[in-house]
Amino acid sequence: MMDEKLSIGTSIQGETETFTTGNMETRDPEIMGNNKDKCAEAENRRKELLSKIKIMTMSDIRKEWQSWSDAHTEKQKRNPFSEDFDHSHAMAVRLHKGDNGYGRPEEGSKTEERGNRAKNHIHKEIEEMCLIIRDMGVKGRDGRIRVTFGRLFQQYVRISDKVVGILLRARKHKHLDFEGEMLWQGVHDNVVITLLD
């Protein structure tokens, strides 16, 4: 008679699984089948957990650190506020008008993220402005909705004090149209704003 203990130990996330096969001379297929299933299941789980582990040698860590260090040094050479700023190098590697990425923040940077949030916020305000014009405006014979600047200003100033800025941005994005470059309260109260959407 021989007792055998099969231990499948994994130190991944502190999990250890142990199964005892029991008396090997026992030929009960139900007991043997359950233990084999459990062992196979434990082995598959162990393999799955091991595949998720990223094994790094000291050489890999050193290469990764050196790569980060080189990228940081290069960035500091182009940063005019850094002690390591190299004017000739910065002028040689800078983007020129027409290059891909010129006039835009670096992809994935916090500056790009803030810009995207601001753009989304402005578009929401434009949509809100268009809804208010649609609600309070008068439909013309051509089917377009119109409202005067004075009336819109009185209504919208309760919601936001950026009425003119949002109107200019909405005109730039072709949501609405009005005459003139700028609108001033009192002076341009009779200017008609036409909703294009």
Coordinates of C-alpha atoms in Angstrom, one line a residue:
M1 CA 0.0 0.0 0.0
M2 CA 1.2 3.4 -0.9
D3 CA -0.2 6.8 0.1
E4 CA 0.7 9.5 -2.3
K5 CA 0.1 13.2 -1.7
L6 CA 0.1 15.4 -4.8
S7 CA 0.8 19.0 -3.9
I8 CA 0.3 21.7 -6.5
G9 CA 1.5 24.8 -4.9
T10 CA 1.3 28.2 -6.4
S11 CA 2.6 31.3 -4.6
I12 CA 0.6 33.5 -6.9
Q13 CA -1.6 35.8 -4.9
G14 CA -1.0 33.6 -1.8
E15 CA -3.0 30.6 -3.2
T16 CA -1.9 27.1 -2.5
E17 CA -3.8 24.0 -3.4
T18 CA -3.2 20.5 -2.1
F19 CA -4.9 17.3 -3.1
T20 CA -4.4 13.8 -1.6
T21 CA -4.9 11.0 -4.0
G22 CA -5.4 8.6 -1.1
N23 CA -4.6 4.9 -1.3
M24 CA -3.2 4.2 -4.7
E25 CA -4.4 0.5 -4.6
T26 CA -8.0 1.7 -4.3
R27 CA -9.5 1.1 -7.6
D28 CA -12.8 3.0 -6.9
P29 CA -13.3 4.9 -10.2
E30 CA -15.4 7.6 -8.7
I31 CA -12.8 8.6 -6.1
M32 CA -10.0 8.4 -8.6
G33 CA -11.9 10.3 -11.2
N34 CA -12.8 13.2 -8.9
N35 CA -9.1 13.5 -7.7
K36 CA -7.9 13.5 -11.3
D37 CA -10.4 16.2 -12.3
K38 CA -9.3 18.3 -9.3
C39 CA -5.6 17.8 -10.1
A40 CA -6.1 18.7 -13.8
E41 CA -8.2 21.7 -12.8
A42 CA -5.6 22.9 -10.4
E43 CA -2.8 22.4 -12.9
N44 CA -4.7 24.4 -15.5
R45 CA -5.4 27.2 -13.0
R46 CA -1.7 27.2 -12.1
K47 CA -0.7 27.5 -15.7
E48 CA -3.1 30.3 -16.3
L49 CA -1.9 32.2 -13.3
L50 CA 1.8 31.7 -14.3
S51 CA 1.1 33.1 -17.8
K52 CA 0.0 36.4 -16.2
I53 CA 3.3 36.9 -14.4
K54 CA 5.8 39.1 -16.1
I55 CA 9.2 37.8 -15.3
M56 CA 12.0 40.5 -15.5
T57 CA 15.6 39.9 -15.1
M58 CA 18.0 42.5 -13.7
S59 CA 19.1 43.1 -17.3
D60 CA 15.5 43.8 -18.4
I61 CA 15.0 46.2 -15.5
R62 CA 18.3 48.0 -16.3
K63 CA 17.3 48.3 -20.0
E64 CA 13.9 49.7 -19.0
W65 CA 15.4 52.2 -16.6
Q66 CA 18.0 53.3 -19.2
S67 CA 15.3 53.8 -21.8
W68 CA 13.3 56.0 -19.5
S69 CA 16.5 57.9 -18.5
D70 CA 17.4 58.5 -22.1
A71 CA 13.9 59.7 -23.0
H72 CA 13.9 62.1 -20.0
T73 CA 17.4 63.5 -20.9
E74 CA 16.2 64.1 -24.4
K75 CA 13.1 65.9 -23.2
Q76 CA 15.1 68.1 -20.8
K77 CA 17.4 69.1 -23.7
R78 CA 14.3 70.5 -25.5
N79 CA 12.8 72.1 -22.4
P80 CA 13.7 75.8 -22.3
F81 CA 13.0 75.9 -18.5
S82 CA 15.5 73.1 -17.8
E83 CA 19.2 73.5 -16.8
D84 CA 20.1 71.0 -19.5
F85 CA 18.4 73.0 -22.3
D86 CA 20.4 72.8 -25.5
H87 CA 19.2 75.6 -27.9
S88 CA 20.9 74.2 -31.0
H89 CA 19.6 70.7 -30.4
A90 CA 16.1 72.0 -29.7
M91 CA 16.0 74.0 -32.9
A92 CA 17.3 71.0 -34.9
V93 CA 14.6 68.6 -33.6
R94 CA 11.6 70.9 -33.3
L95 CA 8.5 70.5 -35.4
H96 CA 7.9 73.0 -38.3
K97 CA 4.7 74.3 -39.7
G98 CA 3.0 71.5 -41.7
D99 CA 4.7 68.7 -39.7
N100 CA 2.4 66.1 -38.1
G101 CA 1.7 67.1 -34.5
Y102 CA 2.8 70.8 -35.0
G103 CA 0.8 73.1 -32.7
R104 CA -0.7 70.2 -30.7
P105 CA 0.2 68.8 -27.3
E106 CA 2.0 65.5 -27.1
E107 CA -0.3 62.5 -27.5
G108 CA -1.3 61.0 -24.1
S109 CA -0.1 64.0 -22.2
K110 CA -2.2 65.7 -19.5
T111 CA -2.3 68.8 -21.6
E112 CA -4.0 66.8 -24.4
E113 CA -6.4 65.4 -21.8
R114 CA -7.3 68.9 -20.5
G115 CA -7.8 70.2 -24.0
N116 CA -10.1 67.3 -24.9
R117 CA -12.2 67.9 -21.7
A118 CA -12.4 71.6 -22.5
K119 CA -13.5 70.9 -26.1
N120 CA -16.2 68.5 -24.9
H121 CA -17.4 71.1 -22.4
I122 CA -17.7 73.8 -25.1
H123 CA -19.6 71.5 -27.4
K124 CA -22.1 70.8 -24.6
E125 CA -22.6 74.5 -24.0
I126 CA -23.1 75.0 -27.8
E127 CA -25.8 72.2 -27.8
E128 CA -27.5 73.8 -24.8
M129 CA -27.4 77.3 -26.5
C130 CA -29.0 75.7 -29.7
L131 CA -31.7 74.1 -27.6
I132 CA -32.6 77.3 -25.9
I133 CA -32.7 79.2 -29.2
R134 CA -34.9 76.4 -30.6
D135 CA -37.3 76.7 -27.6
M136 CA -37.6 80.5 -27.5
G137 CA -37.1 81.3 -31.2
V138 CA -39.6 81.9 -33.9
K139 CA -39.8 79.7 -37.0
G140 CA -39.5 81.7 -40.2
R141 CA -41.1 81.0 -43.6
D142 CA -38.0 79.1 -44.7
G143 CA -38.3 76.8 -41.7
R144 CA -35.3 78.2 -39.8
I145 CA -35.6 79.3 -36.2
R146 CA -34.6 82.9 -35.4
V147 CA -34.2 85.0 -32.3
T148 CA -32.9 88.5 -31.6
F149 CA -29.6 88.9 -29.6
G150 CA -31.3 91.1 -27.0
R151 CA -34.0 88.5 -26.2
L152 CA -31.5 85.6 -26.1
F153 CA -29.1 87.6 -23.9
Q154 CA -31.8 88.3 -21.3
Q155 CA -32.8 84.6 -21.2
Y156 CA -29.4 83.0 -21.4
V157 CA -27.5 85.3 -19.0
R158 CA -29.2 83.5 -16.2
I159 CA -27.6 80.2 -17.3
S160 CA -24.2 81.4 -18.3
D161 CA -22.4 84.7 -18.5
K162 CA -20.5 83.6 -21.6
V163 CA -23.3 84.2 -24.1
V164 CA -21.3 86.0 -26.7
G165 CA -18.3 83.6 -26.5
I166 CA -20.6 80.6 -27.0
L167 CA -22.4 82.3 -29.9
L168 CA -19.1 83.0 -31.6
R169 CA -18.0 79.4 -31.1
A170 CA -21.4 78.1 -32.4
R171 CA -21.1 80.2 -35.5
K172 CA -17.5 78.9 -36.1
H173 CA -18.9 75.3 -36.0
K174 CA -21.8 76.3 -38.3
H175 CA -24.6 75.7 -35.8
L176 CA -26.0 79.3 -36.2
D177 CA -25.3 82.5 -38.0
F178 CA -25.6 86.3 -37.4
E179 CA -24.3 89.5 -38.9
G180 CA -21.2 91.2 -37.6
E181 CA -18.0 90.1 -36.0
M182 CA -19.0 90.8 -32.4
L183 CA -22.2 91.3 -30.4
W184 CA -22.6 93.9 -27.7
Q185 CA -25.5 94.1 -25.3
G186 CA -27.6 97.2 -25.9
V187 CA -25.9 98.1 -29.2
H188 CA -26.8 94.9 -31.1
D189 CA -30.0 93.9 -29.3
N190 CA -31.9 93.8 -32.7
V191 CA -29.4 91.5 -34.5
V192 CA -31.1 88.4 -35.7
I193 CA -29.5 85.0 -34.8
T194 CA -30.5 82.2 -37.2
L195 CA -30.2 78.5 -36.1
L196 CA -28.8 76.5 -39.0
D197 CA -29.3 73.0 -37.5

